[in-house]
Coordinates of C-alpha atoms in Angstrom, one line a residue:
Chain A
M1 CA -8.2 -23.9 1.2
L2 CA -9.0 -20.4 2.5
Y3 CA -8.6 -17.6 0.0
I4 CA -8.5 -14.1 1.4
I5 CA -9.1 -11.8 -1.5
G6 CA -8.7 -8.1 -1.6
L7 CA -11.4 -6.3 -3.7
G8 CA -9.6 -3.0 -4.1
L9 CA -11.2 0.3 -3.4
G10 CA -13.7 1.1 -6.1
D11 CA -16.4 -1.3 -7.3
E12 CA -16.7 -4.9 -8.5
K13 CA -14.4 -4.2 -11.4
D14 CA -11.4 -3.7 -9.1
I15 CA -10.9 -7.4 -8.3
T16 CA -7.9 -8.9 -10.0
M17 CA -8.2 -11.7 -12.5
R18 CA -6.4 -13.9 -10.0
G19 CA -9.0 -13.0 -7.4
L20 CA -11.9 -13.6 -9.7
E21 CA -10.5 -17.0 -10.7
A22 CA -10.1 -17.9 -7.0
V23 CA -13.7 -16.8 -6.1
K24 CA -15.1 -18.8 -9.0
S25 CA -13.3 -21.9 -7.7
C26 CA -14.9 -21.6 -4.2
K27 CA -17.8 -23.5 -2.8
K28 CA -18.6 -20.8 -0.3
V29 CA -18.0 -17.0 -0.5
Y30 CA -18.0 -14.7 2.6
M31 CA -17.5 -11.0 2.5
E32 CA -16.4 -8.9 5.4
A33 CA -19.0 -6.3 6.3
Y34 CA -17.2 -4.4 9.0
T35 CA -15.2 -1.8 7.3
S36 CA -17.3 -0.2 4.6
L37 CA -19.3 -1.6 1.8
L38 CA -20.5 1.7 0.7
S39 CA -18.2 2.0 -2.3
F40 CA -19.4 -1.3 -3.6
G41 CA -23.0 0.0 -3.7
L42 CA -24.0 -2.7 -1.4
E43 CA -26.2 -0.7 0.8
S44 CA -28.4 0.3 -2.1
H45 CA -28.3 -2.7 -4.4
G46 CA -27.5 -5.6 -2.0
L47 CA -24.7 -7.8 -3.2
S48 CA -26.1 -8.2 -6.6
N49 CA -23.3 -6.7 -8.7
L50 CA -20.7 -8.8 -7.0
E51 CA -22.9 -11.9 -7.0
K52 CA -23.7 -11.5 -10.7
L53 CA -20.0 -11.1 -11.6
Y54 CA -19.0 -14.1 -9.5
G55 CA -22.0 -16.3 -10.3
K56 CA -22.0 -17.1 -6.6
T57 CA -24.1 -16.3 -3.5
I58 CA -22.2 -14.2 -1.0
T59 CA -22.7 -14.4 2.7
L60 CA -22.1 -11.1 4.5
A61 CA -19.9 -11.6 7.6
D62 CA -19.9 -8.8 10.1
R63 CA -17.4 -8.5 12.9
E64 CA -19.7 -10.4 15.3
M65 CA -20.1 -13.3 12.8
V66 CA -16.4 -13.5 12.1
E67 CA -15.6 -13.6 15.8
E68 CA -18.4 -16.0 16.8
K69 CA -18.5 -18.2 13.8
A70 CA -14.9 -18.2 12.5
H71 CA -14.7 -21.8 13.5
H72 CA -17.6 -22.7 11.2
I73 CA -16.0 -20.8 8.3
L74 CA -12.6 -22.5 9.0
E75 CA -14.2 -26.0 9.3
E76 CA -15.6 -25.4 5.8
A77 CA -12.2 -24.4 4.5
L78 CA -10.7 -27.6 5.9
H79 CA -12.7 -29.6 3.4
S80 CA -13.4 -27.3 0.5
H81 CA -12.4 -24.0 -1.1
V82 CA -13.7 -21.0 0.8
A83 CA -13.3 -17.3 -0.2
F84 CA -13.2 -14.5 2.3
L85 CA -13.6 -11.1 0.5
V86 CA -12.3 -7.9 2.0
V87 CA -12.4 -4.3 0.8
G88 CA -9.0 -3.0 -0.1
D89 CA -6.1 -5.4 0.6
P90 CA -6.3 -8.3 3.1
F91 CA -3.6 -6.6 5.2
G92 CA -4.3 -3.0 4.5
A93 CA -5.9 -0.6 7.0
T94 CA -8.2 -3.3 8.4
T95 CA -6.3 -6.5 8.9
H96 CA -7.4 -10.1 9.0
T97 CA -4.4 -11.4 10.7
D98 CA -6.5 -13.1 13.4
L99 CA -8.4 -15.2 10.9
V100 CA -5.2 -16.2 9.1
V101 CA -3.5 -17.2 12.3
R102 CA -6.5 -19.4 13.3
A103 CA -6.6 -21.0 9.9
K104 CA -2.9 -21.8 9.8
K105 CA -3.1 -23.3 13.2
M106 CA -5.8 -25.7 12.0
G107 CA -3.5 -26.7 9.1
I108 CA -5.6 -24.9 6.5
H109 CA -3.8 -23.7 3.4
V110 CA -4.2 -19.9 3.2
Q111 CA -3.8 -18.0 -0.1
I112 CA -3.8 -14.2 -0.1
V113 CA -4.8 -12.2 -3.2
H114 CA -3.5 -8.7 -2.8
N115 CA -5.0 -5.5 -4.1
A116 CA -4.8 -1.8 -3.6
S117 CA -5.6 -0.4 -0.2
V118 CA -5.9 3.1 1.2
M119 CA -2.4 2.7 2.5
N120 CA -0.9 2.9 -1.0
A121 CA -3.7 4.5 -3.1
I122 CA -3.1 7.8 -1.2
G123 CA 0.0 8.0 -3.4
I124 CA -2.2 9.5 -6.1
C125 CA -2.1 12.9 -4.5
G126 CA 1.7 13.1 -5.3
L127 CA 3.1 12.9 -1.8
Q128 CA 5.7 10.1 -1.9
L129 CA 4.7 7.0 0.1
Y130 CA 8.2 6.5 1.5
R131 CA 8.0 10.0 3.1
Y132 CA 5.1 9.0 5.4
G133 CA 5.6 8.3 9.1
E134 CA 3.4 6.3 11.4
T135 CA -0.3 6.1 10.4
V136 CA -2.7 7.4 13.0
S137 CA -6.4 6.7 13.7
I138 CA -8.7 9.4 14.8
P139 CA -11.6 8.2 16.9
F140 CA -15.0 10.0 17.4
F141 CA -14.8 12.1 20.5
T142 CA -17.7 11.8 23.0
D143 CA -18.4 14.0 26.0
S144 CA -16.5 11.7 28.3
W145 CA -14.0 10.0 25.9
R146 CA -11.5 12.1 24.0
P147 CA -8.4 10.0 23.5
D148 CA -5.7 12.0 21.7
S149 CA -2.8 9.6 21.4
F150 CA -2.7 10.4 17.7
Y151 CA -1.3 13.9 18.6
E152 CA 2.1 12.7 19.7
K153 CA 2.5 10.5 16.6
I154 CA 1.6 13.4 14.3
H155 CA 4.1 15.5 16.3
S156 CA 6.9 13.0 15.8
N157 CA 6.2 12.7 12.1
R158 CA 6.1 16.4 11.5
T159 CA 9.3 16.9 13.5
M160 CA 11.0 14.5 11.1
G161 CA 9.4 16.3 8.1
L162 CA 7.2 13.2 7.3
H163 CA 3.6 13.1 6.1
T164 CA 0.9 11.5 8.3
L165 CA -2.0 9.5 7.1
C166 CA -5.0 9.9 9.4
L167 CA -7.6 7.0 9.2
L168 CA -11.0 8.3 10.3
D169 CA -13.3 6.4 12.6
I170 CA -16.0 4.1 11.3
R171 CA -18.8 3.0 13.6
V172 CA -20.7 0.1 12.1
K173 CA -22.9 -2.2 14.1
E174 CA -22.2 -0.5 17.4
P175 CA -24.6 -1.8 20.0
T176 CA -26.7 0.9 21.6
L177 CA -26.1 1.6 25.3
E178 CA -29.7 0.6 26.0
S179 CA -29.2 -2.7 24.3
L180 CA -26.1 -3.4 26.3
A181 CA -27.9 -2.7 29.5
R182 CA -30.8 -4.9 28.6
G183 CA -28.8 -7.7 26.9
R184 CA -30.7 -7.4 23.7
K185 CA -29.1 -6.8 20.4
A186 CA -29.9 -3.4 18.9
Y187 CA -27.4 -1.2 16.9
E188 CA -26.7 2.4 16.4
P189 CA -27.0 3.7 12.8
P190 CA -23.6 3.5 11.1
R191 CA -21.4 6.6 11.4
Y192 CA -18.4 7.6 9.3
M193 CA -16.2 10.4 10.4
T194 CA -15.9 13.3 7.9
I195 CA -12.8 15.2 7.2
N196 CA -14.5 18.2 8.7
T197 CA -15.0 16.5 12.0
A198 CA -11.5 15.1 12.0
I199 CA -10.1 18.6 11.5
E200 CA -12.3 20.0 14.2
Q201 CA -11.0 17.4 16.7
L202 CA -7.4 17.8 15.5
L203 CA -7.6 21.6 16.1
E204 CA -9.3 21.1 19.5
V205 CA -6.5 18.8 20.6
V206 CA -3.7 21.1 19.6
Q207 CA -5.2 24.2 21.4
A208 CA -3.8 23.4 24.8
R209 CA -0.3 22.5 23.5
Q210 CA 2.9 24.5 23.6
Q211 CA 4.8 24.5 20.3
P212 CA 1.9 23.0 18.4
A213 CA 2.6 20.2 15.9
Y214 CA 0.3 21.9 13.4
T215 CA -2.1 24.8 13.2
E216 CA -5.1 25.7 11.1
D217 CA -2.7 26.9 8.4
T218 CA -1.0 23.5 8.1
R219 CA -1.4 22.0 4.7
C220 CA -3.4 18.8 4.3
V221 CA -4.9 16.6 1.7
G222 CA -8.5 15.4 2.1
F223 CA -9.6 12.2 0.2
A224 CA -13.2 11.1 -0.2
R225 CA -14.2 7.8 -1.8
L226 CA -10.6 7.1 -2.8
G227 CA -10.3 4.7 -5.7
S228 CA -13.9 5.2 -6.8
E229 CA -15.0 6.8 -10.0
D230 CA -16.3 9.8 -8.0
Q231 CA -13.3 10.2 -5.7
M232 CA -12.6 13.7 -4.5
I233 CA -9.1 14.9 -3.5
V234 CA -8.6 18.4 -2.2
A235 CA -5.3 20.0 -1.0
G236 CA -5.5 23.0 1.3
T237 CA -4.9 24.2 4.8
M238 CA -6.9 22.7 7.7
K239 CA -9.0 25.8 7.8
Q240 CA -9.7 25.7 4.1
L241 CA -10.6 22.0 4.1
Q242 CA -12.9 22.5 7.1
S243 CA -15.4 24.3 4.9
V244 CA -15.2 21.8 1.9
D245 CA -18.2 19.4 1.5
F246 CA -16.5 16.1 0.7
G247 CA -19.8 14.3 0.3
A248 CA -20.4 10.6 1.1
P249 CA -17.9 8.5 3.0
L250 CA -15.3 7.1 3.3
H251 CA -13.0 10.0 4.1
C252 CA -9.3 10.1 5.1
L253 CA -6.9 12.9 5.7
V254 CA -3.2 13.4 5.1
I255 CA -1.2 16.0 7.1
T256 CA 1.8 17.1 5.0
G257 CA 5.4 17.1 6.3
N258 CA 8.1 18.8 4.3
T259 CA 7.4 18.6 0.6
H260 CA 9.7 18.3 -2.4
P261 CA 9.1 20.5 -5.6
L262 CA 7.6 17.5 -7.5
E263 CA 5.2 16.8 -4.7
E264 CA 4.3 20.5 -4.7
E265 CA 3.6 20.4 -8.4
M266 CA 1.2 17.4 -8.0
L267 CA -0.6 19.0 -5.0
E268 CA -1.2 22.1 -7.2
F269 CA -3.6 20.1 -9.3
Y270 CA -5.7 19.3 -6.2
R271 CA -5.5 22.8 -4.7
C272 CA -8.6 24.1 -2.9
S273 CA -10.2 26.8 -5.0
T274 CA -11.6 28.8 -2.1
Chain B
M1 CA -6.6 10.0 -22.3
L2 CA -3.6 8.6 -20.4
Y3 CA -4.2 5.5 -18.3
I4 CA -1.6 4.7 -15.8
I5 CA -2.3 1.1 -14.8
G6 CA -0.8 -0.9 -11.9
L7 CA -0.2 -4.5 -12.8
G8 CA 0.3 -5.7 -9.2
L9 CA 3.2 -7.9 -8.1
G10 CA 2.8 -11.4 -9.4
D11 CA 2.1 -12.1 -13.1
E12 CA -0.3 -11.2 -15.8
K13 CA -3.2 -12.4 -13.8
D14 CA -2.8 -9.7 -11.2
I15 CA -4.2 -6.9 -13.3
T16 CA -7.7 -5.8 -12.2
M17 CA -10.7 -6.1 -14.4
R18 CA -10.8 -2.3 -14.5
G19 CA -7.2 -2.3 -15.7
L20 CA -7.8 -4.9 -18.3
E21 CA -10.8 -3.1 -19.7
A22 CA -8.7 0.1 -19.9
V23 CA -5.8 -1.6 -21.7
K24 CA -8.2 -3.1 -24.2
S25 CA -9.6 0.3 -25.0
C26 CA -6.2 1.8 -25.8
K27 CA -4.6 2.4 -29.2
K28 CA -1.1 2.3 -27.8
V29 CA 0.3 0.4 -24.8
Y30 CA 3.6 1.2 -23.1
M31 CA 5.1 -0.7 -20.2
E32 CA 7.7 0.7 -17.9
A33 CA 10.9 -1.3 -17.9
Y34 CA 12.9 0.4 -15.2
T35 CA 11.9 -1.3 -12.0
S36 CA 11.7 -5.1 -12.5
L37 CA 10.0 -7.1 -15.1
L38 CA 11.4 -10.3 -13.7
S39 CA 8.2 -11.4 -12.0
F40 CA 6.3 -11.1 -15.2
G41 CA 8.6 -13.6 -16.8
L42 CA 9.4 -10.9 -19.4
E43 CA 13.1 -11.6 -19.5
S44 CA 12.5 -15.2 -20.6
H45 CA 9.3 -15.1 -22.6
G46 CA 9.3 -11.5 -23.9
L47 CA 6.1 -9.8 -23.5
S48 CA 4.0 -12.6 -24.9
N49 CA 1.9 -13.5 -21.8
L50 CA 0.8 -9.9 -21.4
E51 CA 0.4 -9.3 -25.1
K52 CA -1.7 -12.4 -25.5
L53 CA -4.0 -11.5 -22.6
Y54 CA -4.4 -7.9 -23.8
G55 CA -4.5 -8.7 -27.5
K56 CA -2.2 -5.7 -28.0
T57 CA 1.4 -5.1 -28.9
I58 CA 3.3 -3.6 -25.9
T59 CA 6.2 -1.2 -26.3
L60 CA 8.8 -1.4 -23.5
A61 CA 9.7 2.0 -22.1
D62 CA 12.9 2.2 -20.1
R63 CA 13.8 5.2 -18.0
E64 CA 15.7 6.7 -20.9
M65 CA 12.8 6.4 -23.2
V66 CA 10.3 7.8 -20.7
E67 CA 12.7 10.7 -20.0
E68 CA 13.6 11.4 -23.6
K69 CA 10.4 10.5 -25.4
A70 CA 7.7 11.4 -22.9
H71 CA 6.6 14.1 -25.1
H72 CA 5.9 11.7 -27.9
I73 CA 3.9 9.4 -25.6
L74 CA 1.9 12.4 -24.3
E75 CA 1.3 13.7 -27.8
E76 CA -0.4 10.4 -28.6
A77 CA -2.4 10.6 -25.4
L78 CA -3.7 14.0 -26.5
H79 CA -5.5 12.4 -29.4
S80 CA -6.2 8.8 -28.4
H81 CA -6.3 6.4 -25.5
V82 CA -2.8 5.4 -24.3
A83 CA -1.9 3.0 -21.5
F84 CA 1.2 3.1 -19.5
L85 CA 1.6 -0.1 -17.5
V86 CA 3.6 -0.2 -14.3
V87 CA 4.6 -3.1 -12.0
G88 CA 2.9 -2.8 -8.6
D89 CA 0.9 0.4 -8.1
P90 CA 1.4 3.6 -10.2
F91 CA 2.3 5.5 -6.9
G92 CA 4.0 2.7 -5.0
A93 CA 7.7 2.3 -4.5
T94 CA 8.6 3.6 -7.9
T95 CA 6.5 6.6 -8.7
H96 CA 5.3 8.1 -11.9
T97 CA 4.5 11.5 -10.6
D98 CA 6.6 13.3 -13.2
L99 CA 4.7 11.7 -16.2
V100 CA 1.4 12.6 -14.5
V101 CA 2.4 16.2 -13.9
R102 CA 3.5 16.7 -17.5
A103 CA 0.3 15.1 -18.8
K104 CA -1.9 17.2 -16.7
K105 CA -0.1 20.4 -17.7
M106 CA -0.8 19.5 -21.4
G107 CA -4.5 19.1 -20.5
I108 CA -4.5 15.4 -20.9
H109 CA -7.1 13.5 -18.9
V110 CA -5.2 11.1 -16.6
Q111 CA -6.8 8.0 -15.1
I112 CA -5.1 5.9 -12.5
V113 CA -5.8 2.2 -12.0
H114 CA -4.5 1.2 -8.6
N115 CA -3.2 -2.2 -7.6
A116 CA -1.1 -3.8 -4.8
S117 CA 2.4 -2.6 -4.3
V118 CA 5.3 -3.8 -2.1
M119 CA 4.3 -0.9 0.2
N120 CA 1.1 -2.7 1.3
A121 CA 1.8 -6.3 0.3
I122 CA 4.4 -6.6 3.0
G123 CA 1.4 -6.7 5.4
I124 CA 1.2 -10.4 4.6
C125 CA 3.9 -11.2 7.2
G126 CA 1.6 -10.0 10.0
L127 CA 3.4 -6.8 11.0
Q128 CA 0.7 -4.1 11.0
L129 CA 1.1 -1.5 8.2
Y130 CA 0.2 1.4 10.5
R131 CA 3.1 0.5 12.7
Y132 CA 5.7 1.3 10.1
G133 CA 7.9 4.4 10.2
E134 CA 9.6 6.0 7.2
T135 CA 10.6 3.7 4.4
V136 CA 14.4 3.6 3.5
S137 CA 16.3 2.7 0.4
I138 CA 19.6 0.8 0.7
P139 CA 21.9 1.5 -2.2
F140 CA 24.8 -0.7 -3.4
F141 CA 28.0 0.3 -1.7
T142 CA 31.0 0.8 -3.9
D143 CA 34.6 1.3 -2.9
S144 CA 34.3 5.0 -2.9
W145 CA 30.5 5.6 -2.4
R146 CA 29.0 4.3 0.8
P147 CA 26.0 6.5 1.6
D148 CA 24.4 5.6 4.9
S149 CA 21.6 8.1 5.4
F150 CA 19.2 5.1 5.8
Y151 CA 20.8 4.5 9.2
E152 CA 19.4 7.6 11.0
K153 CA 15.9 6.8 9.7
I154 CA 16.0 3.2 10.9
H155 CA 17.3 4.6 14.2
S156 CA 14.3 7.0 14.5
N157 CA 11.9 4.3 13.6
R158 CA 13.2 1.9 16.1
T159 CA 13.4 4.5 18.9
M160 CA 9.6 4.9 18.4
G161 CA 9.1 1.1 18.3
L162 CA 8.2 1.2 14.6
H163 CA 9.0 -1.3 11.8
T164 CA 11.1 -0.2 8.8
L165 CA 10.7 -1.3 5.2
C166 CA 14.0 -1.4 3.4
L167 CA 13.8 -1.2 -0.3
L168 CA 16.9 -2.7 -1.9
D169 CA 18.8 -1.3 -4.8
I170 CA 18.0 -2.2 -8.4
R171 CA 20.5 -1.3 -11.1
V172 CA 19.0 -1.7 -14.5
K173 CA 20.4 -0.1 -17.7
E174 CA 23.3 1.5 -15.8
P175 CA 25.7 2.9 -18.4
T176 CA 29.2 1.4 -18.0
L177 CA 32.0 3.8 -16.9
E178 CA 33.7 3.1 -20.2
S179 CA 30.6 4.1 -22.2
L180 CA 30.2 7.3 -20.3
A181 CA 33.8 8.2 -21.1
R182 CA 33.5 7.4 -24.8
G183 CA 30.0 8.8 -25.2
R184 CA 28.7 5.5 -26.6
K185 CA 25.8 3.6 -25.0
A186 CA 26.7 0.4 -23.3
Y187 CA 25.2 -1.0 -20.2
E188 CA 26.2 -2.9 -17.1
P189 CA 24.3 -6.2 -16.6
P190 CA 21.3 -5.7 -14.3
R191 CA 21.9 -6.1 -10.6
Y192 CA 19.4 -6.6 -7.9
M193 CA 20.5 -6.3 -4.2
T194 CA 19.9 -9.5 -2.2
I195 CA 18.8 -9.6 1.4
N196 CA 22.2 -11.0 2.3
T197 CA 24.0 -8.0 0.8
A198 CA 21.6 -5.6 2.4
I199 CA 22.2 -7.1 5.9
E200 CA 26.0 -7.1 5.3
Q201 CA 25.8 -3.3 4.5
L202 CA 23.4 -2.7 7.4
L203 CA 25.8 -4.4 9.9
E204 CA 28.8 -2.6 8.4
V205 CA 27.2 0.8 8.9
V206 CA 26.2 0.0 12.5
Q207 CA 29.6 -1.1 13.6
A208 CA 31.1 2.4 14.2
R209 CA 28.0 3.6 16.1
Q210 CA 27.5 4.1 19.8
Q211 CA 24.1 2.9 21.1
P212 CA 23.5 1.0 17.8
A213 CA 20.0 1.1 16.3
Y214 CA 20.1 -2.6 15.7
T215 CA 22.5 -5.6 16.0
E216 CA 22.9 -8.9 14.3
D217 CA 20.3 -10.2 16.8
T218 CA 17.6 -7.8 15.7
R219 CA 14.7 -9.5 14.2
C220 CA 13.8 -8.9 10.6
V221 CA 11.6 -10.4 7.9
G222 CA 13.1 -11.1 4.4
F223 CA 10.8 -11.1 1.4
A224 CA 11.7 -12.5 -2.0
R225 CA 9.4 -12.3 -5.1
L226 CA 6.6 -10.8 -2.9
G227 CA 3.2 -11.4 -4.4
S228 CA 4.4 -14.1 -6.8
E229 CA 3.4 -17.7 -6.6
D230 CA 6.9 -18.7 -5.5
Q231 CA 7.3 -15.9 -2.9
M232 CA 9.5 -16.6 0.1
I233 CA 9.1 -15.0 3.4
V234 CA 11.4 -15.7 6.3
A235 CA 11.5 -14.2 9.8
G236 CA 14.7 -14.3 11.8
T237 CA 17.6 -12.3 13.2
M238 CA 19.8 -10.5 10.8
K239 CA 22.5 -13.1 11.5
Q240 CA 20.1 -15.9 10.7
L241 CA 18.7 -14.3 7.5
Q242 CA 22.3 -13.6 6.3
S243 CA 22.7 -17.3 5.6
V244 CA 19.3 -17.9 4.0
D245 CA 19.3 -18.3 0.2
F246 CA 16.3 -16.3 -0.9
G247 CA 16.8 -17.1 -4.6
A248 CA 15.9 -14.9 -7.5
P249 CA 15.1 -11.2 -7.1
L250 CA 13.3 -9.0 -6.1
H251 CA 14.1 -8.9 -2.4
C252 CA 13.1 -6.5 0.3
L253 CA 13.7 -6.5 4.1
V254 CA 11.7 -5.4 7.1
I255 CA 13.5 -4.5 10.4
T256 CA 11.0 -5.0 13.2
G257 CA 10.2 -2.5 15.9
N258 CA 8.2 -3.4 18.9
T259 CA 5.8 -6.2 18.2
H260 CA 2.3 -7.0 19.5
P261 CA 1.3 -10.6 20.5
L262 CA -0.8 -11.1 17.3
E263 CA 2.1 -9.9 15.2
E264 CA 4.3 -12.4 17.0
E265 CA 1.9 -15.2 16.3
M266 CA 2.0 -14.5 12.5
L267 CA 5.8 -14.1 12.4
E268 CA 6.0 -17.6 14.0
F269 CA 4.7 -19.1 10.8
Y270 CA 7.6 -17.6 8.8
R271 CA 10.3 -18.3 11.4
C272 CA 13.7 -19.3 10.2
S273 CA 14.3 -23.0 10.7
T274 CA 18.0 -22.7 11.2

């Protein structure tokens, strides 16, 4: 049996009772380490909070490990209960479809334990979830690589009056160029895109366009550490949000479409004070 | 303090530890009764499972009560801890923005406890959440009222290759026509739209259109009791799904857009066997 268990967005207390029961029944517990573990305090305190709560040792599984050693994890799941923990929901912003497909093909029984993900928790700002269009991802621009396919999607969404959730780039365990050349494993320090950088890139991309999909006066909502006790949510124009210090990651950004009066009332509570 | 606590989609075990702690700290506990309580077994066993788990009496709050007596609930929250429990996530398919706005205006501290909602749990079928367009609602057609504004939205989504989540109508505590005329309160029995009815209406609406957005051969995914232990997920054409008996409510339906190979592989596991 393979349990894929969403941990929610905040800390160890955000697991559901169903999830906790499942973890406790498992012989082996893995935890994905390729989105962010920041909110779970794992960078500072190791896995101790979670391990204490579960009474289990947790093996961190980064992307490399899941790709290279999935077979090993799945072999274990053939013969005993194995838990694979993921931040948010198992099928939220980062998906684990590949692992599920492989498990099912091997005849392993897969149980999903759902939880909140950024895809629904953004509802807290008051913009209705059913008024969102396609979600976009904004990658870090480099000198030579500035992909802007997100622009057309934002354009379509705004043309239809829909809100757009922008997921911001996370670079964890990226091999250094040098290590790639030499065939040794060495990694860049982790990088998490801030709302400020995202807006800078968004405004750069729109500059050359006729009939721009948005301008620096377009209203947005910035979210930092969504679902955590110290979450920060600020509504304002792109220009306003660009000068807000949102603090530690993770950040994400919503570009508003047309808003209803009740949506307006909620946004008012989060309005940028500058 | 007003806690608005998502219960998730399955049963009493789907509350998070954070949510459970919050409920236990509250003097008064309300539970919304205007989406569906079916999955929590409340129609058959009353509130006992939840009440046992929480060690609290729960007051069911239907839409009427929330609208008429919100002030009373909020008055209590001014002076003590009050919990308002909702199925799914507080800002999922059914939103509680209005209650939050009123509470905040009264200076009440509002805490949200997130959970899974249908808006992210549909990810389980393998169709990527970021490839969904605008969500649509399909209302029960009557002889004289056949609103089809969902059609244009599905059309836009499919033109862009995006999937569409269709939320199906729920009629709970609808006053009877007779009672409206006589000014007495009497209610219709609850009605929950099935996938079969939704497809029937979808196909009726498309008939008169040129360049139809979908046909009876368009692939869909039907979900019944999503997130419950007896959930049912079937992928197939509209025609195929129309003859599937999905059993008890709640149902929802996804109309696919363009699919990626990994999405295809996952759908394969749910493929209609007829």
